[in-house]
Short mmCIF file of C-alpha atoms in Angstrom, two decimals:
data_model
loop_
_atom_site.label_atom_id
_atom_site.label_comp_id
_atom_site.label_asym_id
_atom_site.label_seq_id
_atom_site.Cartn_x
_atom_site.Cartn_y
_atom_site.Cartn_z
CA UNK A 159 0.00 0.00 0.00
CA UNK A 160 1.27 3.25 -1.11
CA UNK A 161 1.57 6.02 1.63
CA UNK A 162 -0.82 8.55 1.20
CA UNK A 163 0.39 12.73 1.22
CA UNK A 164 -1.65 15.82 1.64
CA UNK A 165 -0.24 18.62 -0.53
CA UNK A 166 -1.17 22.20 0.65
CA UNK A 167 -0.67 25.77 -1.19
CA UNK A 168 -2.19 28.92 -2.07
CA UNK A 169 -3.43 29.22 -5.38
CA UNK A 170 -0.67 30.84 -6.75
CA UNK A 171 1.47 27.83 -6.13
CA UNK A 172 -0.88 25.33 -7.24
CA UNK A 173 1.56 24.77 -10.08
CA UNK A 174 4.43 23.66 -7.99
CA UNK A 175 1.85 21.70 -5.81
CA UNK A 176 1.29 19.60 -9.40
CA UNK A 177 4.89 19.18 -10.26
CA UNK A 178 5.44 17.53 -6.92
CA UNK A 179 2.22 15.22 -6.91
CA UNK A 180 3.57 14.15 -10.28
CA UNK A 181 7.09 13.49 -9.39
CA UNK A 182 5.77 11.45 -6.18
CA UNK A 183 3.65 9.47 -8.59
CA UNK A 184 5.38 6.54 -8.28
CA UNK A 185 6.73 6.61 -4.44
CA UNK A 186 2.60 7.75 -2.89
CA UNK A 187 -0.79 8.47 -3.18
CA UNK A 188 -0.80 12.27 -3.32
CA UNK A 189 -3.57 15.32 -3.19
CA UNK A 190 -4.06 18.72 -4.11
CA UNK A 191 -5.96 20.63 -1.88
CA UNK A 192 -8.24 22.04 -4.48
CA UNK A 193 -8.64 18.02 -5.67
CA UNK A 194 -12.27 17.16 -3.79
CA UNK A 195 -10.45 18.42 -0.34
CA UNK A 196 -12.76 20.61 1.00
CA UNK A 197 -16.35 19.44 1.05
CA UNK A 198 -18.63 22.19 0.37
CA UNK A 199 -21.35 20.68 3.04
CA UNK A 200 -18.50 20.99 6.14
CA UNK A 201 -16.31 24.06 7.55
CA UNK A 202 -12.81 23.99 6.18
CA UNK A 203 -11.93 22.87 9.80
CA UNK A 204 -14.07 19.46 9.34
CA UNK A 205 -12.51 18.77 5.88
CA UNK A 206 -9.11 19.44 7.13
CA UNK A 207 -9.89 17.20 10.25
CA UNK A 208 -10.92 14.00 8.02
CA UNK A 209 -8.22 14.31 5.31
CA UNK A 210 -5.94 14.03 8.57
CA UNK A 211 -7.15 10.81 9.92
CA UNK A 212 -6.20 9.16 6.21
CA UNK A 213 -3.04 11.08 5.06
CA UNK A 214 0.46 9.71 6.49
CA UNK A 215 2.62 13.03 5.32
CA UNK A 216 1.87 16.32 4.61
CA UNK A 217 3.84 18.74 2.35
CA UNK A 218 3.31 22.39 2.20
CA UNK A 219 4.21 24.81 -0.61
CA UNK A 220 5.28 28.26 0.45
CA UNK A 221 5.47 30.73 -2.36
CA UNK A 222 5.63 34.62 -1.64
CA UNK A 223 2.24 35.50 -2.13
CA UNK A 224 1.68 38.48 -0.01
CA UNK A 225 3.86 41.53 1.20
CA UNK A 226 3.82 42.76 4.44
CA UNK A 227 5.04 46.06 5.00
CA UNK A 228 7.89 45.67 8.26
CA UNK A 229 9.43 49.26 9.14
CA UNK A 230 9.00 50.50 5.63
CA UNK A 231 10.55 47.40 4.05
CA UNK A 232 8.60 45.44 2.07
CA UNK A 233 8.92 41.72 2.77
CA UNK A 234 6.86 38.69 1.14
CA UNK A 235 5.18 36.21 3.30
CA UNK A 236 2.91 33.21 3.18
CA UNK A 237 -0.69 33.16 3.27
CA UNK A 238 -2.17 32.90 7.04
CA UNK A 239 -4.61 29.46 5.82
CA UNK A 240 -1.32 27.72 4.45
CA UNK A 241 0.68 28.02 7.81
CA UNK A 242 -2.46 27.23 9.47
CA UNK A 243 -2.72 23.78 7.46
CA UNK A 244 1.10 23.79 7.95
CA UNK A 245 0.61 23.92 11.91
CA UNK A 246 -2.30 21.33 12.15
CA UNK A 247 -0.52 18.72 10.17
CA UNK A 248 2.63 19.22 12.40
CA UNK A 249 0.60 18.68 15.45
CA UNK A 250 -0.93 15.16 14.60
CA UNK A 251 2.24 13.98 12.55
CA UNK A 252 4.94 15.48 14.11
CA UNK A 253 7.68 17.41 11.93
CA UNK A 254 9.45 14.57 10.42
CA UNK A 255 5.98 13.59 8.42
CA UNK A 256 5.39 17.31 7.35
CA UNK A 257 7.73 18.87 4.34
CA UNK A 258 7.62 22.72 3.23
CA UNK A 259 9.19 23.96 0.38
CA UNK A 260 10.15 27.46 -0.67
CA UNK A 261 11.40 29.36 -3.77
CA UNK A 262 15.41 29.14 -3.87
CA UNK A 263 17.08 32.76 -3.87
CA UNK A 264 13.85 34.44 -1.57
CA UNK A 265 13.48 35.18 1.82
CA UNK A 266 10.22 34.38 2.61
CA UNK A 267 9.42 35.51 6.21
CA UNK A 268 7.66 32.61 7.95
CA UNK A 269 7.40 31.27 11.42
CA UNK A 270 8.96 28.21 10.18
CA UNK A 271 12.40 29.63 9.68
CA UNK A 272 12.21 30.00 13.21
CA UNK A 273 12.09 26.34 13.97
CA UNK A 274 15.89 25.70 13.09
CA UNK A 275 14.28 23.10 10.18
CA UNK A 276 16.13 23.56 6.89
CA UNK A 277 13.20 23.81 4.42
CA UNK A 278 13.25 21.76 0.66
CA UNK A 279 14.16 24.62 -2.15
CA UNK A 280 12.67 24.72 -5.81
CA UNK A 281 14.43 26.46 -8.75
CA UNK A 282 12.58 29.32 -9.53
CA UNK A 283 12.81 31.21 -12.94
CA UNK A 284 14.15 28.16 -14.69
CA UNK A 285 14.84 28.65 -18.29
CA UNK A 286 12.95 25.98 -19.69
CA UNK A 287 9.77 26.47 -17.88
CA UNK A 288 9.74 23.18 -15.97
CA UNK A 289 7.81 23.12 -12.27
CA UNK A 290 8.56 19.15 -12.34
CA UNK A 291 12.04 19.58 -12.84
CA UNK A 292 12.20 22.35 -10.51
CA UNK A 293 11.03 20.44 -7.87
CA UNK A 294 13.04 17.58 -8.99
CA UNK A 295 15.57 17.52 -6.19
CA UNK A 296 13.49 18.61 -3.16
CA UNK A 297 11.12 15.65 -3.93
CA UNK A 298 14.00 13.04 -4.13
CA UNK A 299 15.02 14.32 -0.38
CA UNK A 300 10.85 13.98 0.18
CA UNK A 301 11.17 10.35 -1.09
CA UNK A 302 13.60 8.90 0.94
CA UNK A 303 12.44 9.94 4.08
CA UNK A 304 8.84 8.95 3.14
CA UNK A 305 10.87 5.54 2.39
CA UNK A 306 12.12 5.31 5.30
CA UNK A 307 8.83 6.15 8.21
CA UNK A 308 6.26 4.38 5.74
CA UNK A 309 2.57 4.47 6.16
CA UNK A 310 1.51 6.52 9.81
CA UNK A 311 -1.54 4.81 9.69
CA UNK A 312 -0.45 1.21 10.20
CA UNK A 313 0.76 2.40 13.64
CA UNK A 314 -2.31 4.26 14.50
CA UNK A 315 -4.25 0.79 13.70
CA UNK A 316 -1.68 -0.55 16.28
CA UNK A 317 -2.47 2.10 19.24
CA UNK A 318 -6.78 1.64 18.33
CA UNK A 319 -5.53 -2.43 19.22
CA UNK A 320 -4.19 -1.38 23.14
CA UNK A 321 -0.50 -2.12 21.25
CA UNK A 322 1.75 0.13 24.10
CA UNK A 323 4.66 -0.42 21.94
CA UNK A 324 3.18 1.57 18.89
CA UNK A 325 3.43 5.13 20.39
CA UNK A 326 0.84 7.75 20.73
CA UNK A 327 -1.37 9.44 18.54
CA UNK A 328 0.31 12.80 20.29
CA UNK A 329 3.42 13.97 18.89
CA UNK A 330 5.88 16.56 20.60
CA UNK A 331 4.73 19.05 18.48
CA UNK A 332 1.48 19.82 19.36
CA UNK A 333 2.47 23.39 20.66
CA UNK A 334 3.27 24.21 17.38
CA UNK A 335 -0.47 23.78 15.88
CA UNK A 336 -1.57 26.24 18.79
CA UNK A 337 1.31 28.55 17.72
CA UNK A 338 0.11 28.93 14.28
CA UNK A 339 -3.57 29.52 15.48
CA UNK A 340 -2.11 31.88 17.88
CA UNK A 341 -3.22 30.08 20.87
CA UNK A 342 0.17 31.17 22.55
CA UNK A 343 -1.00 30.07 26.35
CA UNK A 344 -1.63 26.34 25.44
CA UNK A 345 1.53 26.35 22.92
CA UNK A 346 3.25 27.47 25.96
CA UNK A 347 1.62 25.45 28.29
CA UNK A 348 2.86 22.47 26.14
CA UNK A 349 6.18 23.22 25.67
CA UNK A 350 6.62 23.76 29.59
CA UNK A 351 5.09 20.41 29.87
CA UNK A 352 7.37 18.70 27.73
CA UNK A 353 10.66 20.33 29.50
CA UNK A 354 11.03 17.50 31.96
CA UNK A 355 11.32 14.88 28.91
CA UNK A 356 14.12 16.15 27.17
CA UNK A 357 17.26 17.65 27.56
CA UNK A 358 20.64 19.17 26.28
CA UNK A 359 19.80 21.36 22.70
CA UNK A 360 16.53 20.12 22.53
CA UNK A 361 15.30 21.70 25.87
CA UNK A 362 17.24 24.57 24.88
CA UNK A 363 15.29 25.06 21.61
CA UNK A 364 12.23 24.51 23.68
CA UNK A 365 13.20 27.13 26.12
CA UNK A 366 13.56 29.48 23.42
CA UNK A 367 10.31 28.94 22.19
CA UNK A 368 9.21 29.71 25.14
CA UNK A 369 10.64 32.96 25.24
CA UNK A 370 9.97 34.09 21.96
CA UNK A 371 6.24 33.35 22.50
CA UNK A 372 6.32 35.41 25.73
CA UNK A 373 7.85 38.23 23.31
CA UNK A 374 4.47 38.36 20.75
CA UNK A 375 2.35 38.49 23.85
CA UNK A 376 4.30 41.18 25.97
CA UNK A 377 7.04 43.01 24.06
CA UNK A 378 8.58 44.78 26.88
CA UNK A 379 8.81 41.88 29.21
CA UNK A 380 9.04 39.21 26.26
CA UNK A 381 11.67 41.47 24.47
CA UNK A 382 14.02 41.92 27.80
CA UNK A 383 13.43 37.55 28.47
CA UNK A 384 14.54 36.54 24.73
CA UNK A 385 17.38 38.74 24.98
CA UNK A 386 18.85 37.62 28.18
CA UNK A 387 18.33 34.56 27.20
CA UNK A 388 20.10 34.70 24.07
CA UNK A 389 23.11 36.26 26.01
CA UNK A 390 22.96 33.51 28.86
CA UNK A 391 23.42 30.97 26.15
CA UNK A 392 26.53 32.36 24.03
CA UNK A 393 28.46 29.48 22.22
CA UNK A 394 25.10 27.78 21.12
CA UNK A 395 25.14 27.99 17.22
CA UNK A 396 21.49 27.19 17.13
CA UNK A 397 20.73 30.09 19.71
CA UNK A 398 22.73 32.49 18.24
CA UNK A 399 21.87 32.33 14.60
CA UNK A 400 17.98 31.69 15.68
CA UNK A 401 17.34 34.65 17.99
CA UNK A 402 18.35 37.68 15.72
CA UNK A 403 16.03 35.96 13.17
CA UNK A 404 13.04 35.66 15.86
CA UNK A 405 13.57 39.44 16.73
CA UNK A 406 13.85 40.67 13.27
CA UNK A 407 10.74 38.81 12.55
CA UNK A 408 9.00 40.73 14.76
CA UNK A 409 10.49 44.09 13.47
CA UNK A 410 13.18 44.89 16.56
CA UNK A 411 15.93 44.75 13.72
CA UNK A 412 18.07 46.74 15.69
CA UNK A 413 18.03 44.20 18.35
CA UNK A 414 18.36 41.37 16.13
CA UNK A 415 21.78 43.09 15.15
CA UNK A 416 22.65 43.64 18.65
CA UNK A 417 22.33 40.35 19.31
CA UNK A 418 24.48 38.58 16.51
CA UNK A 419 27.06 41.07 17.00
CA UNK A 420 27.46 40.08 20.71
CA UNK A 421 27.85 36.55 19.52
CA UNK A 422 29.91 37.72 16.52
CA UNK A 423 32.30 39.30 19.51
CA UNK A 424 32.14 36.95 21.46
CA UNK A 425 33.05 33.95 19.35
CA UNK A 426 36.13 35.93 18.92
CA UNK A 427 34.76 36.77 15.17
CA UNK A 428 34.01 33.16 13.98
CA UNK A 429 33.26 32.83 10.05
CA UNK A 430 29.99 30.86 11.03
CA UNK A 431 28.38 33.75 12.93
CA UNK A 432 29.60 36.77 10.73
CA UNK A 433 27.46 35.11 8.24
CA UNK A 434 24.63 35.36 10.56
CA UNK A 435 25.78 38.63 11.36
CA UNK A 436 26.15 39.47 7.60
CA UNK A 437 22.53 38.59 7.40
CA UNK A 438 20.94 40.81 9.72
CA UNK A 439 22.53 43.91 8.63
CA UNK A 440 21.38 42.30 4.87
CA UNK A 441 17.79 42.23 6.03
CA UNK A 442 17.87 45.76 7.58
CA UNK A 443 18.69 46.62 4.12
CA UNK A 444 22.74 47.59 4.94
CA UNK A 445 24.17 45.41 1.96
CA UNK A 446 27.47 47.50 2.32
CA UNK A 447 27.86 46.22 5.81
CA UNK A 448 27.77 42.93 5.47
CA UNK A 449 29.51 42.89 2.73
CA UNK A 450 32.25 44.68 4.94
CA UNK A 451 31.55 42.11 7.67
CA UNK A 452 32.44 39.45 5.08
CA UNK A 453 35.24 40.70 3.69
CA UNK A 454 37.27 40.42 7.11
CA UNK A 455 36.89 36.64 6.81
CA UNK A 456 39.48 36.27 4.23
CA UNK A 457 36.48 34.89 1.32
CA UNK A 458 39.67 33.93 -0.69
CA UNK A 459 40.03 30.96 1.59
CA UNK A 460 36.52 30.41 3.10
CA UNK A 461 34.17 28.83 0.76
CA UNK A 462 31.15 29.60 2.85
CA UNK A 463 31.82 32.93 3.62
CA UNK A 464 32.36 33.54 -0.41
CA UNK A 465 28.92 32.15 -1.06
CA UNK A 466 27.33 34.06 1.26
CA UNK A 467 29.35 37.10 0.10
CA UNK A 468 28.96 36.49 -3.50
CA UNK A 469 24.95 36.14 -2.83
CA UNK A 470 24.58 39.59 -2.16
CA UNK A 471 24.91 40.39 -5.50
CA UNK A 472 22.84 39.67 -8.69
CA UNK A 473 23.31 37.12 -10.84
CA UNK A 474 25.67 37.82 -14.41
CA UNK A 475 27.98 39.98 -12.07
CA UNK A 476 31.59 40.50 -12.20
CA UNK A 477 32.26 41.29 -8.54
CA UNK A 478 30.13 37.67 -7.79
CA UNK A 479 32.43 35.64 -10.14
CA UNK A 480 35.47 37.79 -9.34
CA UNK A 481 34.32 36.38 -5.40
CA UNK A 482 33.79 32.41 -6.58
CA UNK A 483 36.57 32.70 -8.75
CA UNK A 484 38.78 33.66 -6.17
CA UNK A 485 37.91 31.32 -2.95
CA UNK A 486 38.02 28.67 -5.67
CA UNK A 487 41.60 29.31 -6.31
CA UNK A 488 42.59 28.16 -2.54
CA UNK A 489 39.35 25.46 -2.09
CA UNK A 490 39.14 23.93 -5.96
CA UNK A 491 37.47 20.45 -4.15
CA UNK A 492 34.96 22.36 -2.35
CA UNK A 493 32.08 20.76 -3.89
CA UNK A 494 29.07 23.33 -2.93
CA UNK A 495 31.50 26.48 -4.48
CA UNK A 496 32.96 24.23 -7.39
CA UNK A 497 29.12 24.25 -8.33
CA UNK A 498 28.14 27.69 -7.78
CA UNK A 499 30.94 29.33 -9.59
CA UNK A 500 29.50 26.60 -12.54
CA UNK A 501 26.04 27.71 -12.63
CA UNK A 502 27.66 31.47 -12.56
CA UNK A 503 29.58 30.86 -15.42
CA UNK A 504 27.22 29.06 -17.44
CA UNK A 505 24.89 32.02 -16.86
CA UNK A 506 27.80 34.05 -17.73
CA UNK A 507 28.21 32.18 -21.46
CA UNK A 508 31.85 31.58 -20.22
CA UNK A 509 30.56 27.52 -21.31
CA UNK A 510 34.51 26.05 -21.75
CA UNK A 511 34.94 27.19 -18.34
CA UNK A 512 32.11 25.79 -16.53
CA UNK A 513 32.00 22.70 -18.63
CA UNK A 514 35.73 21.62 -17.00
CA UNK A 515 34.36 22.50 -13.44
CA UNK A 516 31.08 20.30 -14.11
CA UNK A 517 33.30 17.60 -15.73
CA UNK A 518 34.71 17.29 -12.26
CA UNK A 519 31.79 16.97 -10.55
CA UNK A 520 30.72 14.20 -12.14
CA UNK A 521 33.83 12.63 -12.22
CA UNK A 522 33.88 12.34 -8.44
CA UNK A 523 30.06 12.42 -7.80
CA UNK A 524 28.95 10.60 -10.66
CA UNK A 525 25.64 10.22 -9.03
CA UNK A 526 23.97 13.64 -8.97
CA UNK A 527 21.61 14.03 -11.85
CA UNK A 528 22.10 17.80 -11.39
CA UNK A 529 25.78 17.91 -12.66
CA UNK A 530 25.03 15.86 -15.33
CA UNK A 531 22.22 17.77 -16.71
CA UNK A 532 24.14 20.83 -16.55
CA UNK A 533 27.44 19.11 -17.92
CA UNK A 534 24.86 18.40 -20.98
CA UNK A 535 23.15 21.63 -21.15
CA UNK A 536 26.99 23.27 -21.28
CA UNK A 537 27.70 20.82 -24.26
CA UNK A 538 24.81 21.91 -26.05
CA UNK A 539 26.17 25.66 -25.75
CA UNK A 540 29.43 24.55 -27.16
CA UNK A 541 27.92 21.99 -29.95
CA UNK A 542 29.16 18.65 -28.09
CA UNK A 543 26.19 17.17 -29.04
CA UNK A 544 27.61 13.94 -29.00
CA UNK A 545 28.80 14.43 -25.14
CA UNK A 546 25.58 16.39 -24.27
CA UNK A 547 23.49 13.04 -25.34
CA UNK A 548 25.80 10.88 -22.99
CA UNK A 549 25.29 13.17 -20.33
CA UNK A 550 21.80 13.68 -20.45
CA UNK A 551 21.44 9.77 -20.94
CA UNK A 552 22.99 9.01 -17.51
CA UNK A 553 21.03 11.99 -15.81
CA UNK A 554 17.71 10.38 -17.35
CA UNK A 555 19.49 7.06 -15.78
CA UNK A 556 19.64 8.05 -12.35
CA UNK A 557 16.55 9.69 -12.22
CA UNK A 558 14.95 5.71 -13.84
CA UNK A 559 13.60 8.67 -16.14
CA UNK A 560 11.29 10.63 -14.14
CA UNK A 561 12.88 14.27 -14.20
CA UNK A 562 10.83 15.76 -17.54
CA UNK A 563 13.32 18.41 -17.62
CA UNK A 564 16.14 15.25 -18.56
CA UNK A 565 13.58 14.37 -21.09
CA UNK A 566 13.36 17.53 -22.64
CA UNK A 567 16.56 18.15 -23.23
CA UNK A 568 17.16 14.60 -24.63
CA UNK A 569 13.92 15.84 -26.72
CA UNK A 570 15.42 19.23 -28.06
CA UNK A 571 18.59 17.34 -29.10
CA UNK A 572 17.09 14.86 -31.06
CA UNK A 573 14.96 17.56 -32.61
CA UNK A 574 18.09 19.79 -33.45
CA UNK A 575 19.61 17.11 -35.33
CA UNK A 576 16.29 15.80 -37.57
CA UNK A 577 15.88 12.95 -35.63
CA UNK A 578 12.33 14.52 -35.39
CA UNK A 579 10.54 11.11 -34.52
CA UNK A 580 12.31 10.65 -31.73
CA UNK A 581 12.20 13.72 -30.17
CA UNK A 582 8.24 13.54 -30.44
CA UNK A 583 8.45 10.20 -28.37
CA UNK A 584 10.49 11.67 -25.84
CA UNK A 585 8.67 15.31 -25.39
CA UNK A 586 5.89 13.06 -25.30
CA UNK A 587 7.28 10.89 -22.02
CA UNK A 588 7.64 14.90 -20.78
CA UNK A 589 4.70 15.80 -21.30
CA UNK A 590 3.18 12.99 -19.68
CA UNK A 591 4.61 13.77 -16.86
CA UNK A 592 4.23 17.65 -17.11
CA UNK A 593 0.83 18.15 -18.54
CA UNK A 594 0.79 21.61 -18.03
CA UNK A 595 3.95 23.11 -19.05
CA UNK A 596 3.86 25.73 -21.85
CA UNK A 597 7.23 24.61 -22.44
CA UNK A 598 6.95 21.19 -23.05
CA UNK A 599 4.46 21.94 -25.30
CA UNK A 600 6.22 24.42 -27.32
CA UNK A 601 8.73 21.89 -27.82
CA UNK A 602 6.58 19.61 -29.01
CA UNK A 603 4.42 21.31 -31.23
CA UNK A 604 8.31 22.50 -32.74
CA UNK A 605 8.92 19.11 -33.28
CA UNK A 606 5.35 17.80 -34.90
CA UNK A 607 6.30 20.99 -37.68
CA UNK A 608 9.68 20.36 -38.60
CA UNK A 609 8.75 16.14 -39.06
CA UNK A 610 5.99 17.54 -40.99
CA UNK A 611 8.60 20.05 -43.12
CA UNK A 612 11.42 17.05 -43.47
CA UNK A 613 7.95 14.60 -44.82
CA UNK A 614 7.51 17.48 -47.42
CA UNK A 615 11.18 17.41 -48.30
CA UNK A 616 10.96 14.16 -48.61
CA UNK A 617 8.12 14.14 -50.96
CA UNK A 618 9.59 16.86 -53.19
CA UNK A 619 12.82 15.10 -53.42
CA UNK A 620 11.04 12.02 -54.29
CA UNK A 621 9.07 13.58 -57.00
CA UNK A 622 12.39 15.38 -58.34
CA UNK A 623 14.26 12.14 -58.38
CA UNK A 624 11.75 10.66 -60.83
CA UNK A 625 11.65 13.19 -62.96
CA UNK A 626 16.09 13.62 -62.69
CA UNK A 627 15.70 9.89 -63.47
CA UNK A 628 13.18 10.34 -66.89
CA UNK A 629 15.60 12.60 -68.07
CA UNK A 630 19.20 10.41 -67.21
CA UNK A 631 16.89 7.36 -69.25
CA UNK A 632 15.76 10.10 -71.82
CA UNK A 633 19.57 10.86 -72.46
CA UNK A 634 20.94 6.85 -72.35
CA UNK A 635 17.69 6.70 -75.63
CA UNK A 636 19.01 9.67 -77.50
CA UNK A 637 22.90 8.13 -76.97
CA UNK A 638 22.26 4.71 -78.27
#
């Protein structure tokens, strides 16, 4: 039996909602929202309540569909119903059942951020159009852990049976479902409760929690707690780097600088927490400070601090590849920069270049799908057709071809050399699995017109030949 998912979203990210329902195809049993969800005979509350007691993971899409104005600045946020689905899945699953993804290259200001849980990424503003593709990665992370916990409900059969050893039906993370609803007393109430269980970072997180929640009911008091508490706990990376984020959340962004720089200064400047550092003067819209901030850890020979450097500027920029460029010169096997100064020189057209740093990467991780793709798409640029095909073949190989933006490409290839047949079978197997991109269907249609234009070709040359070959027999008559 498949595991079943619950897929959640606005409206305006129903289309990434799709792409990951159809890459989980094979791996679950998955549902749109807007896909007979809501019943229109019950409250939203009653629907949600059902679809809980048969879904065994939830995943939530968070795209930036509303700004909210935060001392003048303009930041984008996520509708109030999805967190609120977000917060009442958490509660009955717990958070290693429930998934959110976000947009790569946004800050999206959500209480979620807060939580210290890395959230999935999707490419945004790809090229070719593809929300399957896009979503390609983040759903192969989804898919192993869904792998691994299996179906939720065979364990809740277990504790309706009196089985002791199956668990309970509560999770941990109750508080956080009140949190979302603003119910702060019970969220807090629960968290206190749970203090005697655990101990070590985990308390500490709760702890924190606990402050910050005191901080949106009472700022003064609240404000003074989360502070001292954050200075009572120096030397915890997970306090440190959390804490300025929870205060600039709630506007205080002078605070939320105060804070990091006290760990900054404290650490004795440590790369790890100028980044964090770096980040709250970003968000308080003082690029020129963090970039200073950055600077004084020596980028050349710290690959994290020259990502987080070279993100703070746009994309096709010489200071960003002068950045990568030059922290790769003292860390060429760092495999997160070796990639990042690729993708900035393939968006640079500087192809020979980034085709010898993605050669590498698949040389000694020849199973990401990613750098072979991109090894392919760079081959393309530079005519390599015959390397680009390999490529894309063992990318469409590794991903037992289910990525549609593997197929297209494979698709387009075949097309650019007349093998229009093909490449109608395989934007086909794309579209299948992509219904809805415009894309795909471009391609397509590209490649139904030039089979029909070779077929008339054809058919001209055919009728030619005849007539070239009345006249050669004419000729051999007139000879003899």
């Amino acid at each position: 039996m498949k595991p079943k998912i619950f897929i959640g979203s606005s409206v305006e990210g129903l289309n990434i909602a799709y792409a990951i329902q159809q890459n989980l195809t094979h791996d679950a049993e998955s549902t749109v929202w807007d896909q007979g969800v809501f019943d229109l005979s019950k409250t939203t509350i009653e629907s949600l309540d059902k679809t809980l007691e048969s879904m065994d993971f939830g995943v939530f899409v968070f795209s930036a569909d509303d700004v909210t104005t935060m001392r003048d600045k303009e930041s984008p946020t996520v509708r109030d119903n999805v967190l609120f689905e977000l917060g009442l899945f958490i509660g009955k699953m717990g958070r290693n059942r429930v998934f959110f993804v976000i947009p790569d290259g946004t800050t999206i200001h959500i209480p979620t951020d807060l939580l210290g849980v890395t959230p999935g990424k999707y490419e945004s503003g790809r090229a070719d159009g593809s929300f399957q593709a896009a979503t390609g990665a983040v759903c192969n992370q989804m898919r192993t852990q869904i792998k691994s916990l299996g179906l939720l409900r065979e364990r809740t059969k277990h504790e309706d049976s009196g089985d002791s050893t199956a668990g309970t039906s509560k999770t941990e993370d109750d508080w956080f479902s009140d949190f979302i609803k603003n119910d702060y007393k019970a969220a807090t109430d629960k968290l206190k409760k749970g203090l005697s269980k655990i101990n070590g970072d985990e308390k500490l997180k709760n702890e924190m929690w606990i402050s910050f929640i005191k901080l949106k009911q009472n700022d003064k008091d609240g404000l003074l707690e989360l502070c001292n508490f954050a200075k009572s706990n120096v030397g915890n990376f997970e306090v440190e780097s959390l804490v300025p984020q929870m205060l600039y959340w709630e506007d205080y962004h002078d605070k939320s600088i105060e804070i990091a720089t006290a760990s900054y200064e404290a650490s004795n400047s440590c790369p790890k927490l100028a980044t964090v550092l770096a980040e709250a003067y970003d968000q308080n819209d003082d690029t020129d400070m963090a970039r200073e901030i950055l600077q004084k850890h020596n980028p050349d020979e710290n690959p994290t601090v020259a990502m987080a450097l070279a993100s703070t500027f746009e994309k096709k920029s010489e200071d960003k590849l002068k950045i990568l460029i030059g922290s790769y010169e003292n860390n060429a096997n760092d495999e997160k920069l070796i990639y990042a100064l690729a993708r900035e020189l393939q968006d640079q057209n500087r192809n020979k270049e980034s085709l010898y740093l993605l050669d590498f990467l698949v040389f000694n991780y020849p199973k990401s799908e990613t750098y072979w793709g991109y090894l392919s798409n760079t081959c393309v640029d530079l005519n390599l057709y015959e390397k680009a095909m390999f490529s894309c073949r063992k990318a469409e190989e590794l991903t037992e071809s289910k990525s549609p933006w593997i197929l297209h490409n494979i698709g387009n290839m075949l097309n650019n050399k007349g093998f229009h047949s093909e490449a109608i079978d395989w934007l086909k197997k794309a579209i299948k699995m992509e219904p809805e991109s415009e894309y795909a269907h471009d391609r397509l249609a590209k490649a139904l017109k030039s089979k029909d234009e070779q077929r008339e070709k054809y058919i001209q040359y055919r009728k030619e030949g005849k007539k070239s070959l009345r006249n050669l027999n004419f000729s051999a008559d007139a000879d003899a």
